[in-house]
CSV table of C-alpha atoms and ligand atoms in Angstrom, one decimal:
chain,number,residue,atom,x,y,z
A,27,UNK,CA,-13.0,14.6,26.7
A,28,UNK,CA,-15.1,18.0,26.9
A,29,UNK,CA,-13.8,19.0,23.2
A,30,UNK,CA,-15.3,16.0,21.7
A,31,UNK,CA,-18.8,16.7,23.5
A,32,UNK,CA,-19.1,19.6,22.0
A,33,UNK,CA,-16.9,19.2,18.5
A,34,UNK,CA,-18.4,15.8,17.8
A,35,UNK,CA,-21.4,15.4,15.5
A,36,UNK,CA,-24.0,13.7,17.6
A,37,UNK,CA,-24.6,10.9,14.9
A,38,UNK,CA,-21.2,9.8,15.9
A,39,UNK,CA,-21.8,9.4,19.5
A,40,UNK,CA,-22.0,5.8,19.1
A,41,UNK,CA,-19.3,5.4,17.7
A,42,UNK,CA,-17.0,7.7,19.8
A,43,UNK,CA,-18.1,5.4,22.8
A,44,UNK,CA,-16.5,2.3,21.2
A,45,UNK,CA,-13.4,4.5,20.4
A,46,UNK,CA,-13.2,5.4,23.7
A,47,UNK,CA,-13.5,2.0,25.2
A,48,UNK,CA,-11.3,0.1,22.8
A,49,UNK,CA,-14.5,-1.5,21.1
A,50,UNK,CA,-14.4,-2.9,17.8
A,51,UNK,CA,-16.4,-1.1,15.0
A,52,UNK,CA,-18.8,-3.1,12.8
A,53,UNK,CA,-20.2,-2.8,8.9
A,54,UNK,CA,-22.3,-0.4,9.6
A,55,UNK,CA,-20.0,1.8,11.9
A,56,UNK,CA,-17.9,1.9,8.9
A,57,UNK,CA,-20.4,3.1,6.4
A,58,UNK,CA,-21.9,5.5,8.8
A,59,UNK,CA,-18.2,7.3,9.4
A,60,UNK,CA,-18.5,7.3,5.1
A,61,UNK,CA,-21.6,8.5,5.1
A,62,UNK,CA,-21.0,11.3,7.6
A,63,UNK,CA,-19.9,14.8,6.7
A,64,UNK,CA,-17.9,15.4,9.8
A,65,UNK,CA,-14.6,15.4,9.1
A,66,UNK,CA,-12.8,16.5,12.2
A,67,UNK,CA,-14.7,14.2,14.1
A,68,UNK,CA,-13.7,11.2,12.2
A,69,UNK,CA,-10.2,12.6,12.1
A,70,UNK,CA,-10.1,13.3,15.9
A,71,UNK,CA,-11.4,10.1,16.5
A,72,UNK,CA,-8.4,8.5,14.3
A,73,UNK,CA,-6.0,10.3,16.1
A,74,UNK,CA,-6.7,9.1,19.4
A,75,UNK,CA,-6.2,5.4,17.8
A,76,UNK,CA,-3.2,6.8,16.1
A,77,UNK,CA,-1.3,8.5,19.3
A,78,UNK,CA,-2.9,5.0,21.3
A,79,UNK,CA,-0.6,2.7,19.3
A,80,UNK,CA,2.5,5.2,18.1
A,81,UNK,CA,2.1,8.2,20.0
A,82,UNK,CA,3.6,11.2,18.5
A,83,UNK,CA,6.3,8.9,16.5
A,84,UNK,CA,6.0,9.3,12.5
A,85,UNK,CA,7.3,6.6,11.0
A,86,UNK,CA,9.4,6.8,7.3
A,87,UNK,CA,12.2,4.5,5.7
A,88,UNK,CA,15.1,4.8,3.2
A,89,UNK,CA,14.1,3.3,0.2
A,90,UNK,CA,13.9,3.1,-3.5
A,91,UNK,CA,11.6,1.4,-5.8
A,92,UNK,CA,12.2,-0.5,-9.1
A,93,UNK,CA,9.6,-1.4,-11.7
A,94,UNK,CA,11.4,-4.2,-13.6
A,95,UNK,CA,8.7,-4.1,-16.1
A,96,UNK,CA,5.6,-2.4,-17.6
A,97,UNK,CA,4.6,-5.5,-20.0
A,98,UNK,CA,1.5,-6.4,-18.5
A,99,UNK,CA,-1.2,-9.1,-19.8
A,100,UNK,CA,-3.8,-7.7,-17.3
A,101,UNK,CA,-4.4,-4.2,-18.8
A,102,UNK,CA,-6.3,-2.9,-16.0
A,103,UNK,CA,-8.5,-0.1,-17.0
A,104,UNK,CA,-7.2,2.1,-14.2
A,105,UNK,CA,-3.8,1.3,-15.3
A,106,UNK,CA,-1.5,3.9,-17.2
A,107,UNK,CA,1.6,2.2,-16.6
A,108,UNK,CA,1.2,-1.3,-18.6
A,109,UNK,CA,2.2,-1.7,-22.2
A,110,UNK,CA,1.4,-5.0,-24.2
A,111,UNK,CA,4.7,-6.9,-25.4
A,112,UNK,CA,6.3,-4.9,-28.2
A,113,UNK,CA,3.8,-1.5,-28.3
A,114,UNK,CA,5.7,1.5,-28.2
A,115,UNK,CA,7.0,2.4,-24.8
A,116,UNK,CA,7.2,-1.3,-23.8
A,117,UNK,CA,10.1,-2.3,-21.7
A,118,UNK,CA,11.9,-4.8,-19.6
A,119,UNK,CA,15.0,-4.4,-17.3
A,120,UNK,CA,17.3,-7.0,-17.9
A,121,UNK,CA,19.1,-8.5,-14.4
A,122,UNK,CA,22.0,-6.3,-14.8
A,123,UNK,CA,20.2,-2.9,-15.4
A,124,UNK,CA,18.0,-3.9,-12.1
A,125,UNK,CA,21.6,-4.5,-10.6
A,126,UNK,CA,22.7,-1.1,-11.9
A,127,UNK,CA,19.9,0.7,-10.9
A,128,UNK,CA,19.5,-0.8,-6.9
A,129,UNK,CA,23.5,0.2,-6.8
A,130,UNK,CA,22.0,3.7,-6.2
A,131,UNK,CA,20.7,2.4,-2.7
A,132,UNK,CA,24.8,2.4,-1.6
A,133,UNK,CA,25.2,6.1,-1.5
A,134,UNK,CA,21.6,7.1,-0.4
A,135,UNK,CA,22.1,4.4,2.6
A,136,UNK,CA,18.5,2.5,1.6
A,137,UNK,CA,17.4,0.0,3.4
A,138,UNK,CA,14.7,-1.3,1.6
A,139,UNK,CA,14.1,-2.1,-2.2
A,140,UNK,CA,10.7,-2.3,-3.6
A,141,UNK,CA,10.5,-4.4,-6.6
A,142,UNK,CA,7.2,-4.9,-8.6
A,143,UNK,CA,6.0,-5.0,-12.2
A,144,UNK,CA,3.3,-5.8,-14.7
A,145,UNK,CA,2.4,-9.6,-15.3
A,146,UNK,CA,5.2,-10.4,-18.3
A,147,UNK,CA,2.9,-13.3,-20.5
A,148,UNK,CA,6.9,-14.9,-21.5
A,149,UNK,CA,8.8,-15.0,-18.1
A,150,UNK,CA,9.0,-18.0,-15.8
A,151,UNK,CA,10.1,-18.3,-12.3
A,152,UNK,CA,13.7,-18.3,-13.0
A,153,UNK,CA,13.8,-15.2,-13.8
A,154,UNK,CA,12.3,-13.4,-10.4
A,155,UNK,CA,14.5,-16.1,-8.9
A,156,UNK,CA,17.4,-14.6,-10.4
A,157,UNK,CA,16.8,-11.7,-10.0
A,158,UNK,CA,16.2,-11.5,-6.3
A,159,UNK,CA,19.4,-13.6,-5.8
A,160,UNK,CA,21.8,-11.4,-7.6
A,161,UNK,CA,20.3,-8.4,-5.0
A,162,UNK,CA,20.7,-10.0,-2.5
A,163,UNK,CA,23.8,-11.5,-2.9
A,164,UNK,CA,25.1,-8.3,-3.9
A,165,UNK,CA,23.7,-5.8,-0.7
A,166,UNK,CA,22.8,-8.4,1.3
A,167,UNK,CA,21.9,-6.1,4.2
A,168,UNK,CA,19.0,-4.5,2.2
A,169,UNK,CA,15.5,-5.8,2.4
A,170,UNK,CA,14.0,-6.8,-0.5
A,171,UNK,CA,10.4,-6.3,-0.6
A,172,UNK,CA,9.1,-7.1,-3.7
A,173,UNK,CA,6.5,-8.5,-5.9
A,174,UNK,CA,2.6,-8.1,-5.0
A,175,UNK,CA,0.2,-10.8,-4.2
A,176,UNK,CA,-0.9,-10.5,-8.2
A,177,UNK,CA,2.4,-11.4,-9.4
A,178,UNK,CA,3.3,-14.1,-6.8
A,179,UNK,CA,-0.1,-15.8,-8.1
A,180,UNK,CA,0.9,-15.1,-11.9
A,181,UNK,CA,4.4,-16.9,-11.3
A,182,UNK,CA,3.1,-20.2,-9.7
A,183,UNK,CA,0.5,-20.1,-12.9
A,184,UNK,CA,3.2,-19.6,-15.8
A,185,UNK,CA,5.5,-22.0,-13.9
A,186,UNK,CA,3.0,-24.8,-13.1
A,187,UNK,CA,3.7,-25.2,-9.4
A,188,UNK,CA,1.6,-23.9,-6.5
A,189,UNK,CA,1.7,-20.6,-4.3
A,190,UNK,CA,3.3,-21.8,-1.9
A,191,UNK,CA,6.0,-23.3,-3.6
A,192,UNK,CA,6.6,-20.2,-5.1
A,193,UNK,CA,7.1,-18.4,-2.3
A,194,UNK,CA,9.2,-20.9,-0.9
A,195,UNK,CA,11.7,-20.7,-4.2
A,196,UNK,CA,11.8,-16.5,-3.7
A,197,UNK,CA,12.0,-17.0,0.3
A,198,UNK,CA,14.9,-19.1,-0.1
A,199,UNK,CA,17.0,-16.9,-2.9
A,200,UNK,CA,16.4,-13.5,-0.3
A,201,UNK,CA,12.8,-12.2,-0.8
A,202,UNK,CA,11.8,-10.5,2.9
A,203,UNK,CA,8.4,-9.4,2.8
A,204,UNK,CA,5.5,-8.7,-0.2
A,205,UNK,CA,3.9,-5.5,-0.9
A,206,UNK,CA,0.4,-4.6,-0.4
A,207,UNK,CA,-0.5,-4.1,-3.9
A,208,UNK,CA,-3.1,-5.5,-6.4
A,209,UNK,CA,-6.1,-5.4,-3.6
A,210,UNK,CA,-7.9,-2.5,-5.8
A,211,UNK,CA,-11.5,-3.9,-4.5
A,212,UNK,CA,-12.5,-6.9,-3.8
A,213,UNK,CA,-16.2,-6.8,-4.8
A,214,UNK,CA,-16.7,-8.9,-7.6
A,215,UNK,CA,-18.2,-6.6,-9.7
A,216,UNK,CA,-16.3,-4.1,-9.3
A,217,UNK,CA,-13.0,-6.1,-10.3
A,218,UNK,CA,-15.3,-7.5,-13.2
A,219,UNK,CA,-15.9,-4.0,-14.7
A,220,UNK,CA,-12.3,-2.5,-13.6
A,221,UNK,CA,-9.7,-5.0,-13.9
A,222,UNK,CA,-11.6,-8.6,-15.6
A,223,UNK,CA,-8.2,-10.3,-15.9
A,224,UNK,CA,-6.8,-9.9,-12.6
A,225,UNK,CA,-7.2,-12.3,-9.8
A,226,UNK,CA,-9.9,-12.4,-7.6
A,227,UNK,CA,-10.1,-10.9,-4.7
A,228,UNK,CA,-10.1,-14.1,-2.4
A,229,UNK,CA,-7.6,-15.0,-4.7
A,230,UNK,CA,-5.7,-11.8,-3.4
A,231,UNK,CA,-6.1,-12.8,0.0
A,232,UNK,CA,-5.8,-16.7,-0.1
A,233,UNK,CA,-2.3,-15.9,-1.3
A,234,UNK,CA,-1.3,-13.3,1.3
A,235,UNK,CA,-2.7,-16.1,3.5
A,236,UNK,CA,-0.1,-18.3,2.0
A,237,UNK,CA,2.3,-15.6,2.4
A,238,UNK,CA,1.9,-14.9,6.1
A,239,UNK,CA,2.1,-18.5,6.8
A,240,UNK,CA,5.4,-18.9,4.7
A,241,UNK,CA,6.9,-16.6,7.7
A,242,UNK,CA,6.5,-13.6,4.9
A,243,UNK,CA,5.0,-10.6,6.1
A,244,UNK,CA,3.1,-8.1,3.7
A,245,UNK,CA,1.1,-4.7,3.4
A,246,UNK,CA,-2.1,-4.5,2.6
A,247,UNK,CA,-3.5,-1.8,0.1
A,248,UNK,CA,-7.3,-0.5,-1.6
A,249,UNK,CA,-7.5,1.6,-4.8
A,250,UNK,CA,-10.2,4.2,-4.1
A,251,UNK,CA,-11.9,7.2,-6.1
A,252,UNK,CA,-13.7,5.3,-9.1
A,253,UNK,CA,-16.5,3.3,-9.1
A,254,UNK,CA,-16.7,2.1,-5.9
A,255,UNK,CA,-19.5,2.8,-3.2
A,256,UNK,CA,-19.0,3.3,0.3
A,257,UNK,CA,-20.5,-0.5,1.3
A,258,UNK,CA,-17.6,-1.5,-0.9
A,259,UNK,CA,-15.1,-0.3,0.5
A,260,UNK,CA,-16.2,-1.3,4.2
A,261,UNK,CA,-16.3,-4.7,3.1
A,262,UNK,CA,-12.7,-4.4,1.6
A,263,UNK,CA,-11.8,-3.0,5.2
A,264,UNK,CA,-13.7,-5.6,6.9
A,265,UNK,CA,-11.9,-8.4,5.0
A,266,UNK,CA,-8.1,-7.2,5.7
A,267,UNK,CA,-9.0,-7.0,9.2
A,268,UNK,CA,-10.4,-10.9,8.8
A,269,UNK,CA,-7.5,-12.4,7.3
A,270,UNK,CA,-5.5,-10.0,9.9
A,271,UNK,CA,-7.1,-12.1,13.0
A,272,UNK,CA,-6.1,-15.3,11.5
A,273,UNK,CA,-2.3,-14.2,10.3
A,274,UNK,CA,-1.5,-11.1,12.0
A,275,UNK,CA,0.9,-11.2,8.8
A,276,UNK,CA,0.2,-7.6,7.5
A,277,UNK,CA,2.4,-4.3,8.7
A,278,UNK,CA,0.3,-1.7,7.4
A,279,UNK,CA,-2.5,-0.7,5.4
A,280,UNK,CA,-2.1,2.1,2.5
A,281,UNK,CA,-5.3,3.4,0.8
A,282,UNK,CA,-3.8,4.6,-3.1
A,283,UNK,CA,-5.9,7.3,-4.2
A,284,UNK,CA,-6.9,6.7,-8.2
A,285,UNK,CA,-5.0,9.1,-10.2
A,286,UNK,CA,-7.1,9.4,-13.8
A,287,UNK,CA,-4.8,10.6,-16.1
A,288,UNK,CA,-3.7,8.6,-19.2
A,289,UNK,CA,-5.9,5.6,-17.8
A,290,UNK,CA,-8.9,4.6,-19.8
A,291,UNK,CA,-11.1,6.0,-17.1
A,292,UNK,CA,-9.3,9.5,-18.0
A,293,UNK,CA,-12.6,11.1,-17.9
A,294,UNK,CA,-12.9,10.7,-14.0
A,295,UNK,CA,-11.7,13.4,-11.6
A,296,UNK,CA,-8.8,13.3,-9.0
A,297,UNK,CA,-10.0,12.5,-5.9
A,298,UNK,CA,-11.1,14.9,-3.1
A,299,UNK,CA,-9.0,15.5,-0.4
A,300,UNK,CA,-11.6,15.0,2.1
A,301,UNK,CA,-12.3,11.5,0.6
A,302,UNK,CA,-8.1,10.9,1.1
A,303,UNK,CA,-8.4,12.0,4.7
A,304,UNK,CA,-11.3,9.9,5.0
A,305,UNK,CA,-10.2,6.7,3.4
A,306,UNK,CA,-7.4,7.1,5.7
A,307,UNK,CA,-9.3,7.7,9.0
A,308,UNK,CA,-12.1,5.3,8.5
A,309,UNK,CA,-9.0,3.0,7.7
A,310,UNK,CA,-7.2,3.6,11.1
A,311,UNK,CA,-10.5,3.3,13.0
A,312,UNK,CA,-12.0,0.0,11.1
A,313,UNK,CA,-7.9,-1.8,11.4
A,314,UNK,CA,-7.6,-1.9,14.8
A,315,UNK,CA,-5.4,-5.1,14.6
A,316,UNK,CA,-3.3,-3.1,11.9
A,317,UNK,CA,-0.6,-1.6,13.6
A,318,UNK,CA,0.5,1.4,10.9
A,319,UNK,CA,-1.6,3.3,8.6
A,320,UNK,CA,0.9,4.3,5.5
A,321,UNK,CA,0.1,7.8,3.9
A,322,UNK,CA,2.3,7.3,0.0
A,323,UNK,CA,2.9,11.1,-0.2
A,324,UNK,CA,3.1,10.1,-4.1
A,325,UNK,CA,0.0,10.0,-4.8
A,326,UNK,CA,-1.6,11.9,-1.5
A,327,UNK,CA,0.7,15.1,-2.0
A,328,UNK,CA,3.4,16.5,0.3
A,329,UNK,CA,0.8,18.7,2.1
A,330,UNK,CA,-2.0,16.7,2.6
A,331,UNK,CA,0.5,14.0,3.9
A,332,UNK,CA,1.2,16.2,6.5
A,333,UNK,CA,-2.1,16.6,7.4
A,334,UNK,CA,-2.7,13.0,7.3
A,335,UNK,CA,-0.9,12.4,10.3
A,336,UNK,CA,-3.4,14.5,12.6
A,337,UNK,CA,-6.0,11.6,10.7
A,338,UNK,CA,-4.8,8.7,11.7
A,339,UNK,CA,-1.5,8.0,9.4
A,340,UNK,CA,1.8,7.4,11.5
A,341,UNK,CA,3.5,6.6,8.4
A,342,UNK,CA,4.6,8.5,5.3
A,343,UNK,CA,6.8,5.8,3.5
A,344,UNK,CA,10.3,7.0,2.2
A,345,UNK,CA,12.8,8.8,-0.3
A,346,UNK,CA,10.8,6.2,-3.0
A,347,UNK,CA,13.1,7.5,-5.4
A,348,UNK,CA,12.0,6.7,-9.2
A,349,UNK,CA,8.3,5.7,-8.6
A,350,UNK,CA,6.5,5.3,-12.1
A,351,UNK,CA,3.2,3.5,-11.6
A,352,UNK,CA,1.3,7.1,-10.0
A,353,UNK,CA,3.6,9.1,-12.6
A,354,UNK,CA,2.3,7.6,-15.6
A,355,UNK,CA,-1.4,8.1,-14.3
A,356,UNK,CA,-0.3,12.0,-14.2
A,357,UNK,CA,1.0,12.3,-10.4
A,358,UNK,CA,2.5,15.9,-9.9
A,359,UNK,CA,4.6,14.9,-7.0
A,360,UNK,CA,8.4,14.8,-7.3
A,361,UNK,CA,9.4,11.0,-8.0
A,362,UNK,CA,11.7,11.3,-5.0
A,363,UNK,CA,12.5,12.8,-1.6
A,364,UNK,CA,15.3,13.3,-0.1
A,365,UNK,CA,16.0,12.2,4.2
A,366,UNK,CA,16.2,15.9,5.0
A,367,UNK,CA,12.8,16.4,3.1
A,368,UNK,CA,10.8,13.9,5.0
A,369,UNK,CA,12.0,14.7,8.4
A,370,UNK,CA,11.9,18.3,7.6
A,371,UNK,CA,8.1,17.7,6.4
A,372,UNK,CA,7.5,15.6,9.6
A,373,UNK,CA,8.9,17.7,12.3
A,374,UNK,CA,6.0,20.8,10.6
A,375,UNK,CA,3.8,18.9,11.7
A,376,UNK,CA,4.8,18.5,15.6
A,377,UNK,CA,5.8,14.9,14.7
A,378,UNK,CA,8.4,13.2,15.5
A,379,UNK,CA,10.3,11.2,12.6
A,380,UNK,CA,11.4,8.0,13.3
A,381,UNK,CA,13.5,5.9,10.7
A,382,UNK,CA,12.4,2.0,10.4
A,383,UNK,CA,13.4,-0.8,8.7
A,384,UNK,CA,10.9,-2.9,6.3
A,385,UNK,CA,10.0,-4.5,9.4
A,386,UNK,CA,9.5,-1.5,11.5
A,387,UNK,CA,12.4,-2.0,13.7
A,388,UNK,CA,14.0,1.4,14.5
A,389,UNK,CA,16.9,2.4,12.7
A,390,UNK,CA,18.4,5.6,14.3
B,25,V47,O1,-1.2,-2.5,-7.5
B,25,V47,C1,-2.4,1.3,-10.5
B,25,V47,C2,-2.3,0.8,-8.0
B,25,V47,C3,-0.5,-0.3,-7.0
B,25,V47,C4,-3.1,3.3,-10.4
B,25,V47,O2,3.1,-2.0,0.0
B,25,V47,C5,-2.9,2.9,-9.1
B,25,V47,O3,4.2,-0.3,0.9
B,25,V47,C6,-3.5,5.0,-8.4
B,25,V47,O4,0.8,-1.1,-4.3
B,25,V47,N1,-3.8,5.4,-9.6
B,25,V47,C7,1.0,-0.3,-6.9
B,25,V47,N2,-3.1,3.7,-8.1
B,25,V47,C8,1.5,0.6,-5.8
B,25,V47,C9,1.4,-0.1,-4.5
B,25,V47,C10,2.2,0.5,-3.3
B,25,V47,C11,2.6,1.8,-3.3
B,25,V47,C12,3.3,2.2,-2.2
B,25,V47,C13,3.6,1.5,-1.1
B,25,V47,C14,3.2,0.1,-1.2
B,25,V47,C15,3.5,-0.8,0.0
B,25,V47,C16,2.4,-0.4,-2.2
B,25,V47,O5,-0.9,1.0,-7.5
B,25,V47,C17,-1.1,-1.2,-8.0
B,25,V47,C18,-2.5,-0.6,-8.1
B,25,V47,O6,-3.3,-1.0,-7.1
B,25,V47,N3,-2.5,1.6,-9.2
B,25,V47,N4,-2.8,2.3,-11.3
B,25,V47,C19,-3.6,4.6,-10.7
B,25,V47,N5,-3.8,5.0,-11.9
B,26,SF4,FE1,-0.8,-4.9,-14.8
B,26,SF4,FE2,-0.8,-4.2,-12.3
B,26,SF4,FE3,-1.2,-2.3,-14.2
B,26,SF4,FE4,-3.1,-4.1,-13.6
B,26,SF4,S1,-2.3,-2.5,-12.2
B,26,SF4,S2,-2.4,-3.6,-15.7
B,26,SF4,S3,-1.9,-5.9,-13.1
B,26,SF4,S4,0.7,-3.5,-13.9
């Protein structure tokens, strides 16, 4: 306790009282730990949340990821990876390649499949249907998590039946949980300038929502490091940790740092790695009814990864293996890891590495 009387900034005194006491922090809590410069406080402050709820455990899975398409009708601005139907560069797996391609998981032992894609203006249900019934009827043991809450909402649109139906249909044919993507932000505005076409962001959660109370469980993510403010991203925060208290439906929380490159917002620059650490800390601290903070060493990098989990991160997802959403926007991480890598890059760090399931059971 003596170290953080005399490391601490005394702005944060406040707020290290609340930490200390298992208090909840509120708005302005949240915009102050933005506001303030002092980054080991807010990372030693993290990390006595982190060790409270995972002690020294690091948490990674065996998984690989499949983008079935990058035909997208959304065009985000922020996005590098979407093509419109027939431009150059435009593709979309067929069942069997996606068959082909998850047959990799046999000798890598996977255990998880992520599966998501742009918004295809043709497809209908049947398709998604399809294709998560051939998976799973094929490696039945593996868990498919796949398609975000954008793409769950774009299927019950093209196909004229509800959300919840929707879910019901992929439930039944061997979907086990959703990703957390397509958050970005939820202020209006922001999603108005960024990403007009996309859903909103009550949309985003009402279908999480929907989700959760299908019996599906999900992550939660927010794209930071363009136009946002701090009160923005607070409120983002603030709104996860709502819909948590009502569903207790999400696993984990994973900020995605905005990678510029070949985006139409290529002018901006990479994002600080004191904001990462941040969004990640301030994460830990404002979630405290999330039980994992998820650093995606794709887009963080391998070292500040590792020194994410001294900031509140007790998970550093998996092998990944092919990712191509972070790689189009210029990432200079290797698409893939193999175990040895991510225990090895654990166990630097004093960690100790623990493989899960999607579910965060423990696997050996
Ligand atoms: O939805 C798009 C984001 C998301 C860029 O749930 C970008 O475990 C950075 O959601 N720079 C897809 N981000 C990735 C995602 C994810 C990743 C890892 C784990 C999990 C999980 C989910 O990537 C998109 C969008 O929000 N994104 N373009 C970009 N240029
Ligand atoms: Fe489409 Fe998703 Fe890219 Fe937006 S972020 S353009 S919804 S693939």
């Amino acid at each position: 306790m003596q170290l953080v009387h005399t490391t601490l900034n005394t702005d944060l005194s406040d707020i290290q009282e609340k930490v200390i006491d298992g208090y909840r922090l509120e708005y302005e809590d949240g915009v102050k730990l933005f506001e303030s410069p002092d980054i080991l406080a807010i990372g030693y402050l993290a990390n006595l949340i982190r060790e409270r709820k995972n002690n020294n455990k690091t948490y990674y899975i065996i998984n690989r990821h499949i983008n079935y398409t990058n035909i997208c009708k959304n065009r985000c601005k922020f996005c590098a990876f979407s093509r419109d139907n027939g431009e150059d560069g435009a593709y979309q797996m067929s069942i069997k390649e996606i068959l082909d391609n998850a047959s990799q998981i046999i000798h890598e032992k996977a255990t998880e499949l992520h599966i998501v894609g742009g918004l295809h203006p043709e497809l209908g249900l049947d398709y998604y249907v399809e294709m998560i019934s051939s998976i799973h009827e094929r490696f039945p043991d593996v868990h498919l998590q796949a398609f975000t809450a954008v793409e769950i909402a774009h299927f019950a649109e093209i196909s004229g039946i509800s959300i919840r139906e929707t879910l019901k249909e992929l439930k039944k044919a061997g979907l086990g949980s959703l990703p957390g993507g397509g958050a970005e932000i939820f202020s209006p505005n922001i999603r108005k300038e960024l990403c007009p076409e996309k859903l909103s962001g009550e949309e985003w959660l009402n279908t999480m929502r929907e989700a959760h109370s299908s019996g599906l469980r999900s992550n939660a993510t927010m794209l930071y490091g363009h136009i946002e403010k701090n009160e923005e991203r607070v409120n983002h925060l603030l709104k996860l940790r709502e819909l948590q208290d009502e569903t207790n439906g999400f696993m984990s929380f994973i900020p995605l740092a905005f990678h510029p490159k070949n985006t139409d917002l290529k002018d901006f620059s990479n994002t600080a790695g004191i904001l990462d650490l941040k969004m990640l800390a301030i994460g830990r601290l404002m979630l405290d009814n999330f039980d994992h903070i998820k650093a995606f060493w794709i887009m963080l990098g391998i070292k500040l990864a590792q020194v994410s989990l001294s900031f509140g991160v007790d998970d550093i997802d998996g092998t990944v293996a092919e990712e191509k959403i972070t790689h189009s926007a210029g990432a200079q991480t290797p698409e893939a890891l193999t175990v040895g890598e991510i225990k090895s890059l654990i166990e630097e760090t004093g960690r100790e590495p623990v493989e899960r399931d999607t579910l965060y059971n423990r696997i050996r």
